[in-house]
CSV table of N, CA and C in Angstrom, one decimal:
chain,number,residue,atom,x,y,z
A,133,MET,N,-9.4,16.7,8.0
A,133,MET,CA,-9.3,15.7,7.0
A,133,MET,C,-8.9,14.5,7.6
A,134,THR,N,-9.1,13.5,6.9
A,134,THR,CA,-8.8,12.4,7.8
A,134,THR,C,-7.6,11.9,7.0
A,135,ALA,N,-7.1,10.7,7.8
A,135,ALA,CA,-5.4,10.3,7.8
A,135,ALA,C,-5.7,9.4,6.4
A,136,LEU,N,-6.6,9.1,5.7
A,136,LEU,CA,-6.6,8.1,4.5
A,136,LEU,C,-7.1,8.9,3.6
A,137,ARG,N,-7.3,9.9,3.7
A,137,ARG,CA,-8.0,10.8,2.7
A,137,ARG,C,-6.3,11.6,2.4
A,138,GLU,N,-5.5,12.1,3.2
A,138,GLU,CA,-4.2,12.6,3.2
A,138,GLU,C,-3.2,11.6,2.9
A,139,ILE,N,-3.1,10.4,3.0
A,139,ILE,CA,-2.4,9.3,2.6
A,139,ILE,C,-2.4,9.2,1.0
A,140,VAL,N,-4.0,9.1,0.7
A,140,VAL,CA,-4.3,9.1,-1.0
A,140,VAL,C,-3.7,10.3,-1.6
A,141,ARG,N,-4.0,11.5,-0.9
A,141,ARG,CA,-3.7,12.7,-1.6
A,141,ARG,C,-2.5,13.0,-1.9
A,142,THR,N,-1.5,12.4,-0.7
A,142,THR,CA,0.2,12.4,-1.2
A,142,THR,C,0.8,11.4,-1.7
A,143,CYS,N,0.1,10.2,-0.9
A,143,CYS,CA,0.9,9.3,-1.4
A,143,CYS,C,0.8,8.6,-2.8
A,144,THR,N,-0.1,8.8,-3.5
A,144,THR,CA,-0.2,8.6,-4.8
A,144,THR,C,0.8,9.1,-5.4
A,145,ASN,N,1.5,10.1,-5.0
A,145,ASN,CA,3.0,10.6,-6.2
A,145,ASN,C,3.8,9.7,-6.0
A,146,VAL,N,4.2,9.3,-6.7
A,146,VAL,CA,5.6,8.3,-6.5
A,146,VAL,C,6.9,9.0,-5.7
A,147,HIS,N,7.1,10.4,-5.7
A,147,HIS,CA,8.0,10.8,-5.4
A,147,HIS,C,8.1,10.8,-3.6
A,148,VAL,N,6.7,11.3,-3.4
A,148,VAL,CA,6.0,11.8,-1.8
A,148,VAL,C,5.9,9.9,-1.5
A,149,ALA,N,5.7,9.0,-2.2
A,149,ALA,CA,5.8,8.0,-1.7
A,149,ALA,C,6.9,7.2,-1.2
A,150,ARG,N,7.8,7.4,-2.1
A,150,ARG,CA,9.3,6.9,-1.7
A,150,ARG,C,9.8,7.5,-1.0
A,151,ALA,N,9.7,8.7,-0.4
A,151,ALA,CA,10.4,9.6,0.6
A,151,ALA,C,9.6,9.2,2.0
A,152,ALA,N,8.3,9.0,2.0
A,152,ALA,CA,7.5,8.3,3.3
A,152,ALA,C,7.6,6.7,3.6
A,153,LEU,N,8.3,6.0,2.5
A,153,LEU,CA,8.8,4.8,2.4
A,153,LEU,C,10.0,4.9,3.5
A,154,ALA,N,11.0,5.8,3.1
A,154,ALA,CA,12.2,6.1,3.7
A,154,ALA,C,12.0,6.4,4.8
A,155,SER,N,11.3,7.7,5.0
A,155,SER,CA,10.7,7.8,6.6
A,155,SER,C,10.7,6.7,7.3
A,156,ILE,N,9.9,5.5,7.3
A,156,ILE,CA,9.0,4.5,7.8
A,156,ILE,C,10.6,3.8,7.8
A,157,GLY,N,11.6,3.9,7.1
A,157,GLY,CA,12.6,3.0,7.0
A,157,GLY,C,12.8,1.5,8.1
A,158,GLY,N,13.6,1.0,8.3
A,158,GLY,CA,13.9,-0.3,9.1
A,158,GLY,C,13.5,-1.6,8.1
A,159,GLU,N,13.5,-2.4,8.9
A,159,GLU,CA,13.2,-3.7,8.3
A,159,GLU,C,11.9,-3.8,7.1
A,160,PHE,N,11.1,-2.8,7.6
A,160,PHE,CA,9.6,-2.9,6.6
A,160,PHE,C,9.9,-2.4,5.3
A,161,ALA,N,10.9,-1.1,5.5
A,161,ALA,CA,11.1,-0.7,4.1
A,161,ALA,C,12.0,-1.4,3.3
A,162,GLU,N,13.1,-2.0,3.9
A,162,GLU,CA,14.0,-2.9,2.9
A,162,GLU,C,13.3,-4.2,2.2
A,163,ARG,N,12.2,-4.5,3.5
A,163,ARG,CA,11.2,-5.9,2.5
A,163,ARG,C,10.6,-5.7,1.7
A,164,PHE,N,10.0,-3.8,2.0
A,164,PHE,CA,9.0,-3.6,0.5
A,164,PHE,C,10.1,-3.0,-0.6
A,165,THR,N,11.2,-2.9,-0.5
A,165,THR,CA,12.0,-2.1,-1.4
A,165,THR,C,12.3,-3.6,-2.2
A,166,ALA,N,12.7,-4.9,-1.6
A,166,ALA,CA,13.4,-5.7,-1.7
A,166,ALA,C,11.8,-6.5,-3.0
A,167,ASP,N,10.8,-6.3,-2.6
A,167,ASP,CA,9.7,-6.9,-3.1
A,167,ASP,C,9.2,-6.3,-4.1
A,168,ALA,N,9.8,-4.8,-4.3
A,168,ALA,CA,9.4,-3.9,-5.6
A,168,ALA,C,10.3,-4.4,-6.4
A,169,SER,N,11.5,-4.5,-6.2
A,169,SER,CA,12.8,-5.2,-7.0
A,169,SER,C,12.4,-6.2,-7.4
A,170,ARG,N,11.9,-7.3,-7.2
A,170,ARG,CA,11.5,-8.1,-7.5
A,170,ARG,C,10.2,-8.4,-9.0
A,171,ARG,N,9.4,-7.1,-8.4
A,171,ARG,CA,8.5,-6.8,-9.7
A,171,ARG,C,9.2,-5.8,-10.5
A,172,ASP,N,10.5,-5.4,-10.5
A,172,ASP,CA,11.1,-4.7,-11.4
A,172,ASP,C,10.5,-3.1,-11.6
A,173,LEU,N,10.2,-2.6,-10.0
A,173,LEU,CA,9.7,-1.3,-10.1
A,173,LEU,C,10.4,-0.5,-8.7
A,174,PRO,N,10.1,0.6,-9.2
A,174,PRO,CA,11.0,1.6,-7.8
A,174,PRO,C,10.2,1.4,-7.0
A,175,SER,N,10.7,1.5,-5.5
A,175,SER,CA,9.9,1.4,-4.6
A,175,SER,C,8.8,2.1,-4.3
A,176,GLY,N,8.9,3.4,-4.9
A,176,GLY,CA,8.0,5.0,-4.6
A,176,GLY,C,6.8,4.2,-5.8
A,177,VAL,N,7.3,3.8,-7.0
A,177,VAL,CA,6.1,3.5,-7.6
A,177,VAL,C,5.1,2.3,-7.4
A,178,LEU,N,5.5,1.4,-6.7
A,178,LEU,CA,4.8,0.2,-6.3
A,178,LEU,C,4.3,0.8,-5.0
A,179,ALA,N,4.7,1.5,-4.2
A,179,ALA,CA,3.9,2.0,-3.1
A,179,ALA,C,2.8,3.0,-3.7
A,180,ALA,N,2.9,3.9,-4.7
A,180,ALA,CA,1.7,4.7,-5.1
A,180,ALA,C,0.7,4.1,-5.7
A,181,ARG,N,1.4,3.0,-6.1
A,181,ARG,CA,0.3,1.9,-6.9
A,181,ARG,C,-0.8,1.3,-5.9
A,182,MET,N,0.3,0.5,-5.0
A,182,MET,CA,-0.7,0.3,-3.9
A,182,MET,C,-1.9,1.1,-2.9
A,183,VAL,N,-1.5,2.4,-2.9
A,183,VAL,CA,-2.1,3.2,-2.3
A,183,VAL,C,-3.4,3.5,-3.1
A,184,ARG,N,-3.0,3.8,-4.6
A,184,ARG,CA,-4.0,4.0,-5.5
A,184,ARG,C,-5.2,3.0,-5.5
A,185,ALA,N,-4.6,1.8,-5.8
A,185,ALA,CA,-5.4,0.7,-5.5
A,185,ALA,C,-6.4,0.5,-4.4
A,186,PHE,N,-5.6,0.7,-3.1
A,186,PHE,CA,-6.4,0.6,-2.2
A,186,PHE,C,-7.5,1.6,-2.0
A,187,ALA,N,-7.1,2.9,-2.5
A,187,ALA,CA,-8.2,3.9,-2.4
A,187,ALA,C,-9.5,3.5,-3.3
A,188,LEU,N,-9.4,2.9,-4.4
A,188,LEU,CA,-10.3,2.7,-5.4
A,188,LEU,C,-11.2,1.3,-5.0
A,189,HIS,N,-10.3,0.6,-4.4
A,189,HIS,CA,-11.0,-1.1,-4.4
A,189,HIS,C,-11.1,-1.7,-2.6
A,190,ALA,N,-10.6,-0.8,-1.9
A,190,ALA,CA,-10.6,-1.6,-0.4
A,190,ALA,C,-11.9,-1.3,0.5
A,191,ALA,N,-12.3,-2.5,0.9
A,191,ALA,CA,-13.5,-2.2,1.5
A,191,ALA,C,-13.7,-1.5,2.7
A,192,ASP,N,-14.9,-1.0,3.0
A,192,ASP,CA,-15.1,0.3,4.1
A,192,ASP,C,-14.5,-0.4,5.3
A,193,ASP,N,-14.6,-1.6,5.9
A,193,ASP,CA,-13.5,-2.0,7.4
A,193,ASP,C,-11.7,-2.1,7.1
A,194,GLU,N,-11.5,-2.1,5.7
A,194,GLU,CA,-10.4,-1.8,5.8
A,194,GLU,C,-9.9,-0.3,5.7
A,195,ARG,N,-11.1,0.3,5.2
A,195,ARG,CA,-10.5,1.8,5.1
A,195,ARG,C,-10.9,2.6,6.9
A,196,ARG,N,-11.4,1.9,7.8
A,196,ARG,CA,-11.6,2.1,9.3
A,196,ARG,C,-10.4,1.9,9.7
A,197,SER,N,-9.9,0.4,9.3
A,197,SER,CA,-8.8,0.0,10.1
A,197,SER,C,-7.2,0.9,9.9
A,198,VAL,N,-7.9,1.7,8.7
A,198,VAL,CA,-6.4,2.5,8.7
A,198,VAL,C,-6.4,3.7,9.3
A,199,GLU,N,-8.2,4.3,9.4
A,199,GLU,CA,-8.2,5.2,10.2
A,199,GLU,C,-7.8,4.9,11.5
A,200,ALA,N,-7.9,3.6,12.4
A,200,ALA,CA,-7.8,3.4,13.7
A,200,ALA,C,-6.6,3.2,13.8
A,201,ALA,N,-5.8,2.5,13.0
A,201,ALA,CA,-4.2,2.5,13.0
A,201,ALA,C,-3.7,3.7,13.2
A,202,ALA,N,-4.4,4.7,12.2
A,202,ALA,CA,-3.6,6.0,12.4
A,202,ALA,C,-4.0,6.8,13.6
A,203,ARG,N,-5.0,6.8,14.1
A,203,ARG,CA,-5.6,7.8,15.2
A,203,ARG,C,-4.7,7.6,16.5
A,204,GLY,N,-4.4,8.8,16.7
A,204,GLY,CA,-3.8,9.4,17.7
A,204,GLY,C,-2.0,9.0,17.7
A,205,ALA,N,-1.4,8.3,16.2
A,205,ALA,CA,-0.2,8.4,16.3
A,205,ALA,C,0.3,9.6,16.1
A,206,ASP,N,2.0,9.7,16.4
A,206,ASP,CA,2.6,10.7,15.9
A,206,ASP,C,2.5,11.1,14.9
A,207,GLN,N,2.8,9.7,14.0
A,207,GLN,CA,2.9,10.2,12.3
A,207,GLN,C,1.7,9.7,11.8
A,208,PRO,N,0.9,10.0,11.9
A,208,PRO,CA,-0.5,9.2,11.2
A,208,PRO,C,-0.3,8.8,9.8
A,209,VAL,N,0.1,9.8,8.8
A,209,VAL,CA,0.3,9.6,7.5
A,209,VAL,C,1.1,7.9,7.1
A,210,LEU,N,2.2,8.3,7.8
A,210,LEU,CA,3.1,6.9,8.1
A,210,LEU,C,2.6,5.9,8.7
A,211,VAL,N,1.9,5.6,9.8
A,211,VAL,CA,1.0,4.7,10.0
A,211,VAL,C,0.4,4.0,9.3
A,212,GLY,N,-0.5,4.7,8.9
A,212,GLY,CA,-1.5,4.6,7.4
A,212,GLY,C,-0.9,4.1,6.6
A,213,LEU,N,-0.1,4.6,6.3
A,213,LEU,CA,0.9,4.4,4.5
A,213,LEU,C,1.1,3.1,5.0
A,214,ARG,N,1.9,2.5,6.2
A,214,ARG,CA,2.4,1.4,6.4
A,214,ARG,C,1.2,0.3,6.5
A,215,TYR,N,0.3,0.6,7.2
A,215,TYR,CA,-0.5,-0.2,7.0
A,215,TYR,C,-1.1,-0.7,5.5
A,216,ILE,N,-1.3,0.1,5.2
A,216,ILE,CA,-1.8,0.0,3.3
A,216,ILE,C,-0.5,-0.8,2.9
A,217,LEU,N,0.8,-0.4,2.7
A,217,LEU,CA,1.5,-1.3,2.3
A,217,LEU,C,1.7,-2.8,2.7
A,218,ALA,N,1.6,-2.9,3.9
A,218,ALA,CA,1.6,-4.5,4.4
A,218,ALA,C,0.7,-5.2,3.9
A,219,LYS,N,-0.7,-4.3,3.9
A,219,LYS,CA,-1.5,-5.3,3.1
A,219,LYS,C,-1.5,-5.4,2.1
A,220,GLY,N,-0.9,-4.5,1.4
A,220,GLY,CA,-0.5,-4.9,-0.2
A,220,GLY,C,0.8,-5.9,-0.3
A,221,LEU,N,1.5,-6.1,0.6
A,221,LEU,CA,2.6,-7.3,0.4
A,221,LEU,C,2.2,-8.4,0.7
A,222,GLY,N,0.9,-8.6,1.4
A,222,GLY,CA,0.1,-9.8,2.2
A,222,GLY,C,0.3,-10.2,3.4
A,223,ALA,N,0.8,-9.1,4.5
A,223,ALA,CA,1.4,-9.1,5.8
A,223,ALA,C,0.3,-10.0,6.4
A,224,GLY,N,0.5,-10.9,7.1
A,224,GLY,CA,-0.5,-11.4,8.4
A,224,GLY,C,-1.2,-12.3,7.2
A,225,ARG,N,-1.0,-12.4,6.0
A,225,ARG,CA,-1.9,-13.6,5.5
A,225,ARG,C,-1.5,-14.9,5.4
A,226,THR,N,-2.6,-15.7,5.4
A,226,THR,CA,-2.4,-17.1,5.4
A,226,THR,C,-2.2,-17.7,4.4
A,227,ALA,N,-0.9,-18.0,4.0
A,227,ALA,CA,-0.6,-18.7,2.7
A,227,ALA,C,-1.3,-20.1,2.6
A,228,ALA,N,-2.2,-20.8,1.7
A,228,ALA,CA,-2.5,-21.9,1.0
A,228,ALA,C,-1.1,-22.6,0.4
A,229,ALA,N,-1.6,-23.4,0.5
A,229,ALA,CA,-0.7,-24.8,0.0
A,229,ALA,C,-0.7,-24.2,-1.4
A,230,ASP,N,-1.6,-24.3,-2.3
A,230,ASP,CA,-1.7,-23.9,-3.5
A,230,ASP,C,-1.4,-22.3,-4.1
A,231,VAL,N,-1.0,-21.4,-3.3
A,231,VAL,CA,-1.3,-19.7,-3.5
A,231,VAL,C,0.5,-19.6,-3.5
A,232,ALA,N,1.0,-19.0,-4.2
A,232,ALA,CA,2.4,-18.8,-4.0
A,232,ALA,C,2.3,-17.4,-3.3
A,233,ALA,N,3.8,-17.5,-2.5
A,233,ALA,CA,3.6,-16.6,-1.0
A,233,ALA,C,3.6,-15.2,-2.1
A,234,ASP,N,4.0,-15.2,-3.0
A,234,ASP,CA,4.3,-13.6,-3.4
A,234,ASP,C,3.2,-13.2,-4.4
A,235,THR,N,1.8,-14.1,-4.2
A,235,THR,CA,0.5,-13.5,-4.9
A,235,THR,C,0.1,-12.5,-4.2
A,236,PRO,N,-0.6,-11.5,-5.3
A,236,PRO,CA,-0.7,-10.0,-4.3
A,236,PRO,C,-2.3,-10.2,-3.7
A,237,PRO,N,-2.7,-9.4,-2.9
A,237,PRO,CA,-4.2,-9.6,-2.4
A,237,PRO,C,-5.3,-9.3,-3.2
A,238,ALA,N,-6.2,-9.9,-3.1
A,238,ALA,CA,-7.3,-9.8,-4.0
A,238,ALA,C,-7.3,-8.4,-4.2
A,239,TRP,N,-7.6,-7.4,-3.5
A,239,TRP,CA,-7.8,-5.9,-4.2
A,239,TRP,C,-6.9,-5.5,-4.9
A,240,ALA,N,-5.6,-6.2,-5.0
A,240,ALA,CA,-4.7,-5.5,-5.9
A,240,ALA,C,-5.3,-6.0,-7.4
A,241,ILE,N,-5.2,-7.4,-7.3
A,241,ILE,CA,-5.6,-8.3,-8.5
A,241,ILE,C,-6.7,-7.7,-9.1
A,242,CYS,N,-7.7,-7.1,-8.1
A,242,CYS,CA,-9.1,-6.3,-9.1
A,242,CYS,C,-8.6,-5.2,-10.0
A,243,ALA,N,-7.4,-4.3,-8.9
A,243,ALA,CA,-7.3,-3.3,-9.6
A,243,ALA,C,-6.4,-3.3,-10.8
A,244,ALA,N,-5.4,-4.6,-10.9
A,244,ALA,CA,-4.9,-4.8,-12.2
A,244,ALA,C,-5.6,-5.1,-13.1
A,245,ARG,N,-6.4,-5.8,-13.1
A,245,ARG,CA,-7.4,-6.3,-13.8
A,245,ARG,C,-8.5,-4.7,-14.4
A,246,ASP,N,-8.6,-3.9,-13.6
A,246,ASP,CA,-9.6,-2.3,-13.6
A,246,ASP,C,-8.6,-1.6,-14.6
A,247,GLY,N,-7.2,-1.7,-14.7
A,247,GLY,CA,-6.2,-1.2,-15.4
A,247,GLY,C,-5.6,0.1,-14.4
A,248,VAL,N,-5.8,-0.1,-13.1
A,248,VAL,CA,-5.2,0.9,-12.1
A,248,VAL,C,-3.6,0.8,-12.2
A,249,TRP,N,-3.0,-0.8,-12.7
A,249,TRP,CA,-1.7,-0.6,-12.3
A,249,TRP,C,-1.3,0.0,-13.6
A,250,ARG,N,-1.8,0.1,-14.8
A,250,ARG,CA,-0.9,0.8,-16.4
A,250,ARG,C,-0.4,2.1,-15.7
A,251,ASP,N,0.2,2.2,-16.7
A,251,ASP,CA,1.1,3.6,-16.2
A,251,ASP,C,0.8,4.4,-17.7
């Protein structure tokens, strides 16, 4: 089973996503939890939604990037999950002057429009 398939199979569950985020830990988990709080969501809910949206809308090159990041890692699911969540938070994104810093990535916006973010 590929790392991405395992991430989607397990981390679309809010409880598993929360536990995986706790396992990642450190500054990343703190930053993610703070971002989730600003959105009035528990961290596990936001993480599970981001994984689900990634699975439905990410381009093939992004999917390959998750697999490449996870390949050979001691904890491939956690490494891949971190990659997905970082993309969801907009890590490494160049902020344009006319775009708010907390604007979600395009695939997350598309997912919201398609109803993926609804409970």
